[in-house]
PDB file of C-alpha atoms in Angstrom:
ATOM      1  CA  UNK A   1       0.000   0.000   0.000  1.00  0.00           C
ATOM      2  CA  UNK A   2       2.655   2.351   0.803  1.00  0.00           C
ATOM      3  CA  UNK A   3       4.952   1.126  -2.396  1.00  0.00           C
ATOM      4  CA  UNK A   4       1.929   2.230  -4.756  1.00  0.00           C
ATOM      5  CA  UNK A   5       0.586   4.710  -2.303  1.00  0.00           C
ATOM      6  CA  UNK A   6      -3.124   2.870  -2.047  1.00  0.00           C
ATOM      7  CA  UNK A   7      -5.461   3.930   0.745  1.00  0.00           C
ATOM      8  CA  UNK A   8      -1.972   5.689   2.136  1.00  0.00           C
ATOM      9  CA  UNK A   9       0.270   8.710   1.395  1.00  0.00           C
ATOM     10  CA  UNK A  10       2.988   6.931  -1.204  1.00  0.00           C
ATOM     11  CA  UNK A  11       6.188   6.558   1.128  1.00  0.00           C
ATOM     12  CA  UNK A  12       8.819   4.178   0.033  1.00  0.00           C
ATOM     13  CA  UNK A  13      10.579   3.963   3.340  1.00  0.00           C
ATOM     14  CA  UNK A  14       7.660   3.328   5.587  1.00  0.00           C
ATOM     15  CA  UNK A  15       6.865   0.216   2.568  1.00  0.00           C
ATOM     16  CA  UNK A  16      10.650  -0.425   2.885  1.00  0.00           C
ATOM     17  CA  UNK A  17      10.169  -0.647   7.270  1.00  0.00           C
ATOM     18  CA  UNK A  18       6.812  -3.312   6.266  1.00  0.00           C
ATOM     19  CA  UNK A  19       8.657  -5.256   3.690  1.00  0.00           C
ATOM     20  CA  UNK A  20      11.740  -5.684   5.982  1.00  0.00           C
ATOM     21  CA  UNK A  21       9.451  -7.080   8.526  1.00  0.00           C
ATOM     22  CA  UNK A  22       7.769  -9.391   6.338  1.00  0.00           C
ATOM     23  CA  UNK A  23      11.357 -10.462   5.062  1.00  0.00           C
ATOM     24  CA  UNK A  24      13.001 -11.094   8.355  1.00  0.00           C
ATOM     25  CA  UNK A  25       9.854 -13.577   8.775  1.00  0.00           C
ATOM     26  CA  UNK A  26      10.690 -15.804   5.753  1.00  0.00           C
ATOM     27  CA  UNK A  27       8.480 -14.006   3.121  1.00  0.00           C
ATOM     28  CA  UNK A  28       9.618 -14.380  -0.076  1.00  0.00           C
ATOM     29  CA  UNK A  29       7.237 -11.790  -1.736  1.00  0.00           C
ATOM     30  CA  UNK A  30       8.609  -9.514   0.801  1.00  0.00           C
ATOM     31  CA  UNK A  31      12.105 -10.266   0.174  1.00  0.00           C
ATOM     32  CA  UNK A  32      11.866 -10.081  -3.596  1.00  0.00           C
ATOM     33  CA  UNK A  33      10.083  -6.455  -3.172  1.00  0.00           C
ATOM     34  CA  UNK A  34      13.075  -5.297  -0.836  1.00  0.00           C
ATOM     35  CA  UNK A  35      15.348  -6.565  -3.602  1.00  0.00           C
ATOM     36  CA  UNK A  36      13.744  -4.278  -6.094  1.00  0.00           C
ATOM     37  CA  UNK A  37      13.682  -1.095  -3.846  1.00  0.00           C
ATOM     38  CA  UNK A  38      17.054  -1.894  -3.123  1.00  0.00           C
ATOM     39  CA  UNK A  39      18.245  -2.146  -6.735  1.00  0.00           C
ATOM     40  CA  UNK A  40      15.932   0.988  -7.705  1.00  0.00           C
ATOM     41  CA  UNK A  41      17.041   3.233  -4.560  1.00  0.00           C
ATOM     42  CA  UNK A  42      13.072   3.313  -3.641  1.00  0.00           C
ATOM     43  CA  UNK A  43      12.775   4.151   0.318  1.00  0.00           C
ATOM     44  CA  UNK A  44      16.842   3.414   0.424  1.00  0.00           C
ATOM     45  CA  UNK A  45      20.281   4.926  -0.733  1.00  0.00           C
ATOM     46  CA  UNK A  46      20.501   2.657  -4.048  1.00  0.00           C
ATOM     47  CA  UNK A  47      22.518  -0.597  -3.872  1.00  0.00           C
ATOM     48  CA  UNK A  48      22.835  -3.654  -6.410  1.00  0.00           C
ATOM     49  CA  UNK A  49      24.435  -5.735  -3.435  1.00  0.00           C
ATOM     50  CA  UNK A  50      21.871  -5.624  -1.037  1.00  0.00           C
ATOM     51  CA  UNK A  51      19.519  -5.797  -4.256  1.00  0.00           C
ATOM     52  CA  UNK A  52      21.240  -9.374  -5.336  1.00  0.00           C
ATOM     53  CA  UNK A  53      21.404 -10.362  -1.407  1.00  0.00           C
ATOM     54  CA  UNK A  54      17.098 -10.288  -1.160  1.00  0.00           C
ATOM     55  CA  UNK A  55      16.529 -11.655  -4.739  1.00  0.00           C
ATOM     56  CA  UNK A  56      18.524 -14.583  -3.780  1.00  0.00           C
ATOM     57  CA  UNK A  57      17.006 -15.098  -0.274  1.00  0.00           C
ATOM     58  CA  UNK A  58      13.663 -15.656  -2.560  1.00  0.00           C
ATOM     59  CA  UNK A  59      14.364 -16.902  -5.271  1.00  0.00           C
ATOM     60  CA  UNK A  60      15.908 -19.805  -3.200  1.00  0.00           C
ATOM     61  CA  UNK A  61      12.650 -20.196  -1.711  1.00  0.00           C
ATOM     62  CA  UNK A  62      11.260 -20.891  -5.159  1.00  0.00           C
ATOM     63  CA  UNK A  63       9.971 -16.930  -6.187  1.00  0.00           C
ATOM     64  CA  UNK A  64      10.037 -16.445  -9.921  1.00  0.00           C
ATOM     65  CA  UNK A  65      10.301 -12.927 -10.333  1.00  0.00           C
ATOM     66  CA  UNK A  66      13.389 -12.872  -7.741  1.00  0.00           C
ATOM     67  CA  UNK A  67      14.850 -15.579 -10.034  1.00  0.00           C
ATOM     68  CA  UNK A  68      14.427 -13.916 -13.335  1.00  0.00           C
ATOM     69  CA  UNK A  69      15.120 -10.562 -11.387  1.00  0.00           C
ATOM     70  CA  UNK A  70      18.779 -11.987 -10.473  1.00  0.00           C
ATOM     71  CA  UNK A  71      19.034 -13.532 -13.716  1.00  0.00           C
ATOM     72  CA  UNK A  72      18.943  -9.960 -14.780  1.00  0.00           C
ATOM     73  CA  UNK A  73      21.774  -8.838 -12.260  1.00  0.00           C
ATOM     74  CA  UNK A  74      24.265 -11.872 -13.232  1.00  0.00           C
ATOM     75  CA  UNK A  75      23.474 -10.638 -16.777  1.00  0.00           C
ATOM     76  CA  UNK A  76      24.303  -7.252 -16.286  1.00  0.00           C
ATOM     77  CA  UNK A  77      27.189  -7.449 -14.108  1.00  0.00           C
ATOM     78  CA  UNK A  78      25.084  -5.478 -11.212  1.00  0.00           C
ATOM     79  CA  UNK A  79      25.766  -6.082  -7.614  1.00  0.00           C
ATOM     80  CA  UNK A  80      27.735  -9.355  -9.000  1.00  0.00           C
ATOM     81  CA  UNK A  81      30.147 -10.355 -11.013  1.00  0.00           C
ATOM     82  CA  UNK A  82      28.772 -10.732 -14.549  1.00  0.00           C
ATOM     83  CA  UNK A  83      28.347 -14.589 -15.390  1.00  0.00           C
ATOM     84  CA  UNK A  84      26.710 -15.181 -18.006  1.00  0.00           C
ATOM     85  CA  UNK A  85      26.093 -19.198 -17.102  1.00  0.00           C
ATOM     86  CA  UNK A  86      24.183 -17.886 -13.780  1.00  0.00           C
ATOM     87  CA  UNK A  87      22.648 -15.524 -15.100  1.00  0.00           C
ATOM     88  CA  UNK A  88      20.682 -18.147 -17.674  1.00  0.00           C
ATOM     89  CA  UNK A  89      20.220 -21.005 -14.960  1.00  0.00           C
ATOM     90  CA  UNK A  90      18.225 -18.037 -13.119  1.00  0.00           C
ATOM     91  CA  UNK A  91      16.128 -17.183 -16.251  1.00  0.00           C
ATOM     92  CA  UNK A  92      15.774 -20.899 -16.741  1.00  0.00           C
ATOM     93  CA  UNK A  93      14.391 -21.273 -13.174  1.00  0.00           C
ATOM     94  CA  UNK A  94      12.031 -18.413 -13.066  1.00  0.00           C
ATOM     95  CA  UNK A  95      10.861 -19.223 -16.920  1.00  0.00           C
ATOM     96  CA  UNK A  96       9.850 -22.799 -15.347  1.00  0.00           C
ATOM     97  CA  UNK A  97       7.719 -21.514 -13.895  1.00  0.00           C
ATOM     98  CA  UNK A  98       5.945 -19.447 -16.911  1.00  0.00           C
ATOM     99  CA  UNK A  99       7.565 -16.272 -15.608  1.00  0.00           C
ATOM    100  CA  UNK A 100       7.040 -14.394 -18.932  1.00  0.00           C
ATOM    101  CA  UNK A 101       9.886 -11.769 -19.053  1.00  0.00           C
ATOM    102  CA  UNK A 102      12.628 -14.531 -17.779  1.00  0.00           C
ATOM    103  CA  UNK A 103      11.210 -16.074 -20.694  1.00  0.00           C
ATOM    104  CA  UNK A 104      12.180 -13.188 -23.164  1.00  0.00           C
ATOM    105  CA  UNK A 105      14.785 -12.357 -21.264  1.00  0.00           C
ATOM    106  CA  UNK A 106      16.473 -16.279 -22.419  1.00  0.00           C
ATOM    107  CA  UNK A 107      15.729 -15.912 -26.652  1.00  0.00           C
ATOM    108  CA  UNK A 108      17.055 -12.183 -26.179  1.00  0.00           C
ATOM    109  CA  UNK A 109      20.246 -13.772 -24.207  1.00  0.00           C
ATOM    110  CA  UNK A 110      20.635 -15.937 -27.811  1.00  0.00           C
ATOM    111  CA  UNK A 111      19.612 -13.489 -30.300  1.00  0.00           C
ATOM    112  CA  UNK A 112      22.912 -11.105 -29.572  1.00  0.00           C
ATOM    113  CA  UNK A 113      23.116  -7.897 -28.181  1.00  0.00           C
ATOM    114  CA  UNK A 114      21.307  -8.446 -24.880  1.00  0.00           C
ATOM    115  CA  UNK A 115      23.733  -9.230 -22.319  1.00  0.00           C
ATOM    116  CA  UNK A 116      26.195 -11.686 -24.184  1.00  0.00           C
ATOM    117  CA  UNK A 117      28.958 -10.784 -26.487  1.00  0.00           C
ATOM    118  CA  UNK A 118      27.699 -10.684 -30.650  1.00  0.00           C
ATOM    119  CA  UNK A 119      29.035 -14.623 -30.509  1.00  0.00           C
ATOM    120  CA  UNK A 120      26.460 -17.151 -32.305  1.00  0.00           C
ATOM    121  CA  UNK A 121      28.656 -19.753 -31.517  1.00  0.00           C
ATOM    122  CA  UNK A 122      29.025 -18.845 -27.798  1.00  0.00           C
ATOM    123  CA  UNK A 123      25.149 -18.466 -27.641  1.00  0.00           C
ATOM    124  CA  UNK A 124      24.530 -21.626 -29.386  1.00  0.00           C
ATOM    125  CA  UNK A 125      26.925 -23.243 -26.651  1.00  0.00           C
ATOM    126  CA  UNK A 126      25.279 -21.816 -24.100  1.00  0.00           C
ATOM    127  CA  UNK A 127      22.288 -23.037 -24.828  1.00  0.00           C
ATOM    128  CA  UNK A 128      23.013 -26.178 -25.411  1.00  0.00           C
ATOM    129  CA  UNK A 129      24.468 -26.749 -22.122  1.00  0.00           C
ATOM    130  CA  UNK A 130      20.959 -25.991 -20.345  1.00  0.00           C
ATOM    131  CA  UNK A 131      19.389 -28.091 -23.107  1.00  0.00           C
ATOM    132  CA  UNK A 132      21.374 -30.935 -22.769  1.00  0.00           C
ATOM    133  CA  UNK A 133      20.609 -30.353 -18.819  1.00  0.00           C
ATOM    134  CA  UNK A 134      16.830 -30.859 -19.793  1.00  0.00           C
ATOM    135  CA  UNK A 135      15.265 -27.527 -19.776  1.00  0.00           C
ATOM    136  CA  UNK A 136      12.364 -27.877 -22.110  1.00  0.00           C
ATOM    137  CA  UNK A 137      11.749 -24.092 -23.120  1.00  0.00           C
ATOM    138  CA  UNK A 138      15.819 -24.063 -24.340  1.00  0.00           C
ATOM    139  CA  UNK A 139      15.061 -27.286 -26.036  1.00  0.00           C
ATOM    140  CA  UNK A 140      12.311 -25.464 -27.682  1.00  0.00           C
ATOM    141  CA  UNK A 141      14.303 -22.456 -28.453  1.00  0.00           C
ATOM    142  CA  UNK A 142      17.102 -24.343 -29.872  1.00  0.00           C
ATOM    143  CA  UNK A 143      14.695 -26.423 -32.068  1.00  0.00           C
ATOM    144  CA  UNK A 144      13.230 -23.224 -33.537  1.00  0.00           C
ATOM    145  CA  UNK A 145      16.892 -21.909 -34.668  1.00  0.00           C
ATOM    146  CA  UNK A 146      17.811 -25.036 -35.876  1.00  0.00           C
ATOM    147  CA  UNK A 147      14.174 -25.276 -37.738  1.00  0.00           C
ATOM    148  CA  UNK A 148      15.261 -21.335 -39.350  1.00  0.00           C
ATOM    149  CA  UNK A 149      18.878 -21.570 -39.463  1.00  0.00           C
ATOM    150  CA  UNK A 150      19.521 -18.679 -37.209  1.00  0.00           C
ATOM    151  CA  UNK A 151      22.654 -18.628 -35.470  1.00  0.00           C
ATOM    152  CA  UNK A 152      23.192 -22.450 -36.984  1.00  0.00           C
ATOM    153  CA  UNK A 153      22.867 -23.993 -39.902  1.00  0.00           C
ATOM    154  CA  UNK A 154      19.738 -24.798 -40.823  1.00  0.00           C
ATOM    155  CA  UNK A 155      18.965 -28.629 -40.143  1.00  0.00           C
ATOM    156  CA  UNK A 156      15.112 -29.895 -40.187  1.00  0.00           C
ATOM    157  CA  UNK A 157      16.167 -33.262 -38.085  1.00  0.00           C
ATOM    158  CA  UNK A 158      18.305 -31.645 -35.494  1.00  0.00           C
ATOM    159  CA  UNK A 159      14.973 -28.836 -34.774  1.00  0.00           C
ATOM    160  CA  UNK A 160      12.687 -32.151 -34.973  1.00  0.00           C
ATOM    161  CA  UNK A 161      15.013 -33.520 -32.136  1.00  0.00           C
ATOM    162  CA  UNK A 162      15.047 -30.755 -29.972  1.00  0.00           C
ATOM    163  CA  UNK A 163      11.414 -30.113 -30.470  1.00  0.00           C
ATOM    164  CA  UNK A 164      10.546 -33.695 -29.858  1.00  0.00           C
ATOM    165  CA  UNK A 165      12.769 -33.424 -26.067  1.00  0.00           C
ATOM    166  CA  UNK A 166      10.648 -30.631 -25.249  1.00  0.00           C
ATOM    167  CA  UNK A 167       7.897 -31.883 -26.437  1.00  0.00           C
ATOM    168  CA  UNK A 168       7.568 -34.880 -24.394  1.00  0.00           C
ATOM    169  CA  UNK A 169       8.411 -32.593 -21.877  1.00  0.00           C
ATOM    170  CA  UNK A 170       5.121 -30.665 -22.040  1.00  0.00           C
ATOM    171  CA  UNK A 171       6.434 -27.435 -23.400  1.00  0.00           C
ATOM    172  CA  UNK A 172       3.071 -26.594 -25.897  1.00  0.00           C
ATOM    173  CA  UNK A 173       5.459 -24.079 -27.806  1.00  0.00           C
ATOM    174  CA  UNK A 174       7.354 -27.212 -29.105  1.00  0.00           C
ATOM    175  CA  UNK A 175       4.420 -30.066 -29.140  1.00  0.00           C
ATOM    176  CA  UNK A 176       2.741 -26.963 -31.795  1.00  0.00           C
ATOM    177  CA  UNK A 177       6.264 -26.787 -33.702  1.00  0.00           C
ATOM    178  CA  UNK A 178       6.733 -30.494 -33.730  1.00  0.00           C
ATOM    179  CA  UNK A 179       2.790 -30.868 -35.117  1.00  0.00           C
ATOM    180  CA  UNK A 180       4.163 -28.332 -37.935  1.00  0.00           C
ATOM    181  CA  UNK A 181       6.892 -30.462 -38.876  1.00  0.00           C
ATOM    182  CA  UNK A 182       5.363 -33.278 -39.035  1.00  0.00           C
ATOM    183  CA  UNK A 183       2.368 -31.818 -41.280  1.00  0.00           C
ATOM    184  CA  UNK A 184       5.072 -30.432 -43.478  1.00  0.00           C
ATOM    185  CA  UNK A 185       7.615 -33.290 -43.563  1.00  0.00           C
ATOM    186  CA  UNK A 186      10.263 -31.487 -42.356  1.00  0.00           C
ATOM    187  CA  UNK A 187      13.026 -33.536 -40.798  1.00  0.00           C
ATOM    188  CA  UNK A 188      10.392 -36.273 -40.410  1.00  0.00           C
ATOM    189  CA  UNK A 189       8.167 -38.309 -42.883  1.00  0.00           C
ATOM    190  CA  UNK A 190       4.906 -36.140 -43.551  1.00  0.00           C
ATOM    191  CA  UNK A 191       2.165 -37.855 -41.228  1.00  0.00           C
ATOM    192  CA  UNK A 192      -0.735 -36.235 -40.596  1.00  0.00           C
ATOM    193  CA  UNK A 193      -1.843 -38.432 -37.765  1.00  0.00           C
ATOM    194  CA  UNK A 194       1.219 -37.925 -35.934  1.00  0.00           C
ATOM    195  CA  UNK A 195       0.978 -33.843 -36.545  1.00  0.00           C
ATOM    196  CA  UNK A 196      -2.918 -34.123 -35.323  1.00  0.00           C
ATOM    197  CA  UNK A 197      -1.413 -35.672 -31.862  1.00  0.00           C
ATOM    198  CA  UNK A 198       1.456 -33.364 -30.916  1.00  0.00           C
ATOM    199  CA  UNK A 199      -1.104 -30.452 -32.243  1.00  0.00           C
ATOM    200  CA  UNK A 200      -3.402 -31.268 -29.696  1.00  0.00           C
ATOM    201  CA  UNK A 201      -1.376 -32.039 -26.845  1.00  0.00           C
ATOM    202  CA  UNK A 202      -0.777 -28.383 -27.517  1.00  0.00           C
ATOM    203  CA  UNK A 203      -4.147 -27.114 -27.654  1.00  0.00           C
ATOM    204  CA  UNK A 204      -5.824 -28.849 -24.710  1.00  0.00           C
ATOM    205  CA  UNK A 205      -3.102 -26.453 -22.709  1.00  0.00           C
ATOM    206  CA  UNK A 206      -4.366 -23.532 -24.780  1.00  0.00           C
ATOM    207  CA  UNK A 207      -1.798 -22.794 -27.459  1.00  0.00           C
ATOM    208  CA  UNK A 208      -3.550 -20.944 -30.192  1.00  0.00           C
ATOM    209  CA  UNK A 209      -1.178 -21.355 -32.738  1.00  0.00           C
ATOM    210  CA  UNK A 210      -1.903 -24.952 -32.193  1.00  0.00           C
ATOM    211  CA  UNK A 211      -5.736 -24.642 -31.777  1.00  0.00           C
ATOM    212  CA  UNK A 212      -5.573 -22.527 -35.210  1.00  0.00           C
ATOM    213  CA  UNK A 213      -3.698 -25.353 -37.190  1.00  0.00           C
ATOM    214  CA  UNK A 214      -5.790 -28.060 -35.434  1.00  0.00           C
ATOM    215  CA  UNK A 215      -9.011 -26.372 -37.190  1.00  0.00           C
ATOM    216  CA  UNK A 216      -7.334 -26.300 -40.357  1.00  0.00           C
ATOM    217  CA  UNK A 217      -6.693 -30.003 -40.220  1.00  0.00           C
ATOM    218  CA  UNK A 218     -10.469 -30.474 -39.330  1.00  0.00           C
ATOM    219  CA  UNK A 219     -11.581 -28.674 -42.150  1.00  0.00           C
ATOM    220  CA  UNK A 220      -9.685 -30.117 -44.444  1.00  0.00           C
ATOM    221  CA  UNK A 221      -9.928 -33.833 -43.209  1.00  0.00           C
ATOM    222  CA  UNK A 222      -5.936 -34.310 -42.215  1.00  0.00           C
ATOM    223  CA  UNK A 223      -5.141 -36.988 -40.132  1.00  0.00           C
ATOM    224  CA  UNK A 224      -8.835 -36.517 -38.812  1.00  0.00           C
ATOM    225  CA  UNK A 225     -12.238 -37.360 -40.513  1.00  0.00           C
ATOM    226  CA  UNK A 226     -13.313 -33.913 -42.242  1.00  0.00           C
ATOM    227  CA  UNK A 227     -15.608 -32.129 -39.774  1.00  0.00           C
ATOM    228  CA  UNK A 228     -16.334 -28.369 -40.472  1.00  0.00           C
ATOM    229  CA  UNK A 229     -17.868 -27.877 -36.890  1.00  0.00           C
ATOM    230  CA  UNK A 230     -15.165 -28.834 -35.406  1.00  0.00           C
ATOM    231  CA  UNK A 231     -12.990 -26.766 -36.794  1.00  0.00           C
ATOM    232  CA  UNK A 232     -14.979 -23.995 -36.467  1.00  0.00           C
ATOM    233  CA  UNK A 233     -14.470 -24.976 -32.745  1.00  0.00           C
ATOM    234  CA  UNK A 234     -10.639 -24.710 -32.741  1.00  0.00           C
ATOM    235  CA  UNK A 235     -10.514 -21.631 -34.698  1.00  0.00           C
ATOM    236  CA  UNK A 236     -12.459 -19.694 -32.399  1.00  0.00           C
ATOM    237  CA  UNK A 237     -10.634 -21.170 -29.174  1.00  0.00           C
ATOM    238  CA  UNK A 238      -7.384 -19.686 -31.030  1.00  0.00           C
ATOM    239  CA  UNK A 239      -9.527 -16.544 -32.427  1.00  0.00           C
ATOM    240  CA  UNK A 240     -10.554 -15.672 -29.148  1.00  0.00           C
ATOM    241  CA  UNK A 241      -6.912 -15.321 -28.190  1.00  0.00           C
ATOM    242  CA  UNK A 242      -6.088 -13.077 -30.543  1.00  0.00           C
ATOM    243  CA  UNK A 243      -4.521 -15.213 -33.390  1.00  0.00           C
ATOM    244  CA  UNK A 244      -4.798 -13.447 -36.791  1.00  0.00           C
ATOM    245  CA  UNK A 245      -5.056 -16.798 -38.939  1.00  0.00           C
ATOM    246  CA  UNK A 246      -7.608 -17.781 -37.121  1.00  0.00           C
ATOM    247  CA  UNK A 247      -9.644 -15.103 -36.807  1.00  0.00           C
ATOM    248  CA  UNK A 248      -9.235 -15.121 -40.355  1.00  0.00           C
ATOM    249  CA  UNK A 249     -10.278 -18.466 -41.347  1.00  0.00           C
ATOM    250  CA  UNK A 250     -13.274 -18.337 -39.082  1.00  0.00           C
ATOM    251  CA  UNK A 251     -14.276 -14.918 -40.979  1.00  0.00           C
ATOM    252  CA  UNK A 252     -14.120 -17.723 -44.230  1.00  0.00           C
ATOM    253  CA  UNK A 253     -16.517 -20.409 -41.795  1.00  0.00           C
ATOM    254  CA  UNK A 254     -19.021 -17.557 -41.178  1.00  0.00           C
ATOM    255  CA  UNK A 255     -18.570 -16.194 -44.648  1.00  0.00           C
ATOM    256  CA  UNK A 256     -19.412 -19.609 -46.308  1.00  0.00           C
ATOM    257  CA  UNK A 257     -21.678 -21.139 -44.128  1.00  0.00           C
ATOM    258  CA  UNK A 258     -18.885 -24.109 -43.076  1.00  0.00           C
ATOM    259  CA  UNK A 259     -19.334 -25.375 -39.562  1.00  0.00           C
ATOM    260  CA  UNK A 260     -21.914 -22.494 -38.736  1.00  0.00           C
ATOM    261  CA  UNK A 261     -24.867 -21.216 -40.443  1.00  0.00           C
ATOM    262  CA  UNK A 262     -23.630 -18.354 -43.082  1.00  0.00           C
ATOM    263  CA  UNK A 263     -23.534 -15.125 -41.343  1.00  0.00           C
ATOM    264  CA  UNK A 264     -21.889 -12.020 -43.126  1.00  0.00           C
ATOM    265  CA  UNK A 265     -21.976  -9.974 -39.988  1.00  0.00           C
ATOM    266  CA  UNK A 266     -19.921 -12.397 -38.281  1.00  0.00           C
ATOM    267  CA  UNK A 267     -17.562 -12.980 -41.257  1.00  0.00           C
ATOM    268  CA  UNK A 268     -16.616  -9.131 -41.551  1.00  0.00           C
ATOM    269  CA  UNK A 269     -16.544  -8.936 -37.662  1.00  0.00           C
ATOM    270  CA  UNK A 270     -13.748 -11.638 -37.991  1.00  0.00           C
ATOM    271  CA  UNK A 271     -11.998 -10.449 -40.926  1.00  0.00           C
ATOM    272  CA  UNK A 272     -11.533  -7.585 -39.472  1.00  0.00           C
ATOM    273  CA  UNK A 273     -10.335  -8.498 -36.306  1.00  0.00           C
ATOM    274  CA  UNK A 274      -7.450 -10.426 -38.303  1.00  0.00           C
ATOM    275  CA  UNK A 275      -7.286  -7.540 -40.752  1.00  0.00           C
ATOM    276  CA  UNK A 276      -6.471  -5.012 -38.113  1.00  0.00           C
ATOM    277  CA  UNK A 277      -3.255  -7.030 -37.203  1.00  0.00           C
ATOM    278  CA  UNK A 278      -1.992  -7.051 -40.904  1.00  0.00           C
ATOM    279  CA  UNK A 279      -3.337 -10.372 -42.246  1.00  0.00           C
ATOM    280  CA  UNK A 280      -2.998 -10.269 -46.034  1.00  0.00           C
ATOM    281  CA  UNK A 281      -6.116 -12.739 -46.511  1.00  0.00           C
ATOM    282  CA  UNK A 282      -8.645 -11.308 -44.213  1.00  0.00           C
ATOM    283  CA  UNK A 283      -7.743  -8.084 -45.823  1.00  0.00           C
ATOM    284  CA  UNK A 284      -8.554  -8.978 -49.035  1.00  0.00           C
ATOM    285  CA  UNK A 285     -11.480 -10.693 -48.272  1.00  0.00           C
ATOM    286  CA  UNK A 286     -12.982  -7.520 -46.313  1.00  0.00           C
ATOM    287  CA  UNK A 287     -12.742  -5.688 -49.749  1.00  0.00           C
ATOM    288  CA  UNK A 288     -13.914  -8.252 -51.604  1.00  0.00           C
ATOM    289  CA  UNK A 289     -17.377  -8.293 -49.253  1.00  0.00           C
ATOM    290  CA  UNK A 290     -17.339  -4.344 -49.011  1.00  0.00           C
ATOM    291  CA  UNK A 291     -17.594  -4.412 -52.848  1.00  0.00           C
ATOM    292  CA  UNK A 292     -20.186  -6.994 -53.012  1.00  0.00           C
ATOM    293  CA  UNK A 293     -22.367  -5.608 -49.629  1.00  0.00           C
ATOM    294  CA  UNK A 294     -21.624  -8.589 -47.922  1.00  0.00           C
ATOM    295  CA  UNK A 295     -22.298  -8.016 -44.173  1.00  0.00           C
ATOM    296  CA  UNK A 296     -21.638  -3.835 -44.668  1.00  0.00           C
ATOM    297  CA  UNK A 297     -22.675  -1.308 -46.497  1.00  0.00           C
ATOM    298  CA  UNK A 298     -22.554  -1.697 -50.434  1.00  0.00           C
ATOM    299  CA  UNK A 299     -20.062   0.865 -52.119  1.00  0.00           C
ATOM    300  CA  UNK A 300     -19.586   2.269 -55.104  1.00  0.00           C
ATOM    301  CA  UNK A 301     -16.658   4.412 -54.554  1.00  0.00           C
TER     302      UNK A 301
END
């Protein structure tokens, strides 16, 4: 309340005299928060050291945003020496546990410029070492630059490898990838039963890109009996998360009565959801239905 100044006169050091408290007690919100003041100079005279000395007594106690917060220090050489190796195993802890900045914080850590010297090698190294120590998401990330060549040569069975770890690990970044592959036949045989499966092991935990290319292989009857309603059903689980394909191809549903009865109003209200984030298709397709008076007003002009 005092941090934020809620119901209270803002006063950092009077939050800083409640947080210490709460610290001295075990609390590892508490600790994490004195960490930050700390490292900010909020309510005390500004110091790294002390900063690095509260994020630790958390994020030993299992507190993600003390454990991507001293991944951040290691990285940056604050309060520590900078090591780059502890500085990952932090991210890799707090990113465990879905924290989504330690998360960034590890592909920004590979893709140069953020903390590590411009090597592609050294980052490549680096991240094999945590892969190779099972970490799922830098399994993941590994089998996406393998899969696009960045910072390695590109090599379709190597990012079917490290997607497949990860995969079986749970990660629903690299069950979706691994679904890709296998629907495209890169590094793998095409199979579109096998895509189907790893597609939605990733949807049941709510990953849209994978709900989006589950409807697609619904409506067009890959590796599952063709079934328009059910594909309608995946696209708008991903469509409701804001996935432009998606949105798009459920505009199409709506548009031509597939899976739902034909509604114009709901195709251009979809379109144009995907539309507004760029997506060449729906665009198109709005002008095409603005021309004929499809669901809006005919024009001319």
């Amino acid at each position: 309340m005092y941090t934020n100044g809620n119901g209270v006169p803002q006063d950092y050091s009077k939050a800083v005299e409640w947080y210490l408290k709460a610290a001295n007690q075990g609390d590892p919100g508490a600790q994490s928060y004195l960490g930050f003041m700390h490292q900010k100079g909020k309510g005390v005279p500004q110091d790294d050291s002390k900063a690095v000395e509260w994020y630790l007594k958390a994020a030993n106690q299992g507190h993600a945003s003390a454990q991507s917060s001293l991944g951040f220090m290691y990285c940056n050489g604050r309060g520590v020496p900078q090591d780059y190796s502890k500085a990952v195993n932090w991210y890799l802890k707090a990113a465990d546990q879905g924290h989504a900045s330690a998360r960034s914080s590890l592909v920004l850590i590979y893709q140069k410029g953020k903390g590590v010297p411009h090597d592609d090698a050294k980052a490549v190294e680096w991240f094999l070492k945590a892969a190779n120590q099972g970490h799922a998401r830098v399994q993941s990330i590994l089998g996406f630059m393998y899969n696009n060549g960045s910072g390695v040569p590109q090599d379709y069975s190597k990012a079917v490898d490290w997607y497949s770890k990860a995969a079986h690990q749970g990660d629903a970044g690299a069950q979706s990838s691994l679904g890709f592959m296998y629907e495209n036949g890169n590094g793998v045989p095409e199979d579109y039963f096998k895509a189907v499966e790893w597609y939605l092991k990733a949807a049941i935990q709510g990953h849209a890109a994978a709900q989006s290319s589950l409807g697609f292989m619904y409506q067009n009857g890959k590796g599952v009996p063709q079934d328009d309603s059910k594909a309608v059903e995946w696209y708008l689980k991903a469509a409701t998360q804001g996935h432009a394909g998606a949105q798009s191809n459920l505009g199409f549903m709506y548009q031509k009565g597939k899976g739902v009865p034909q509604d114009y109003s709901k195709a251009v209200k979809w379109y144009l959801k995907a539309a507004k984030q760029g997506h060449a298709i729906a665009q198109n397709e709005l002008s095409k239905m603005w021309l004929d008076g499809n669901g809006v007003l005919h024009s001319n002009s």
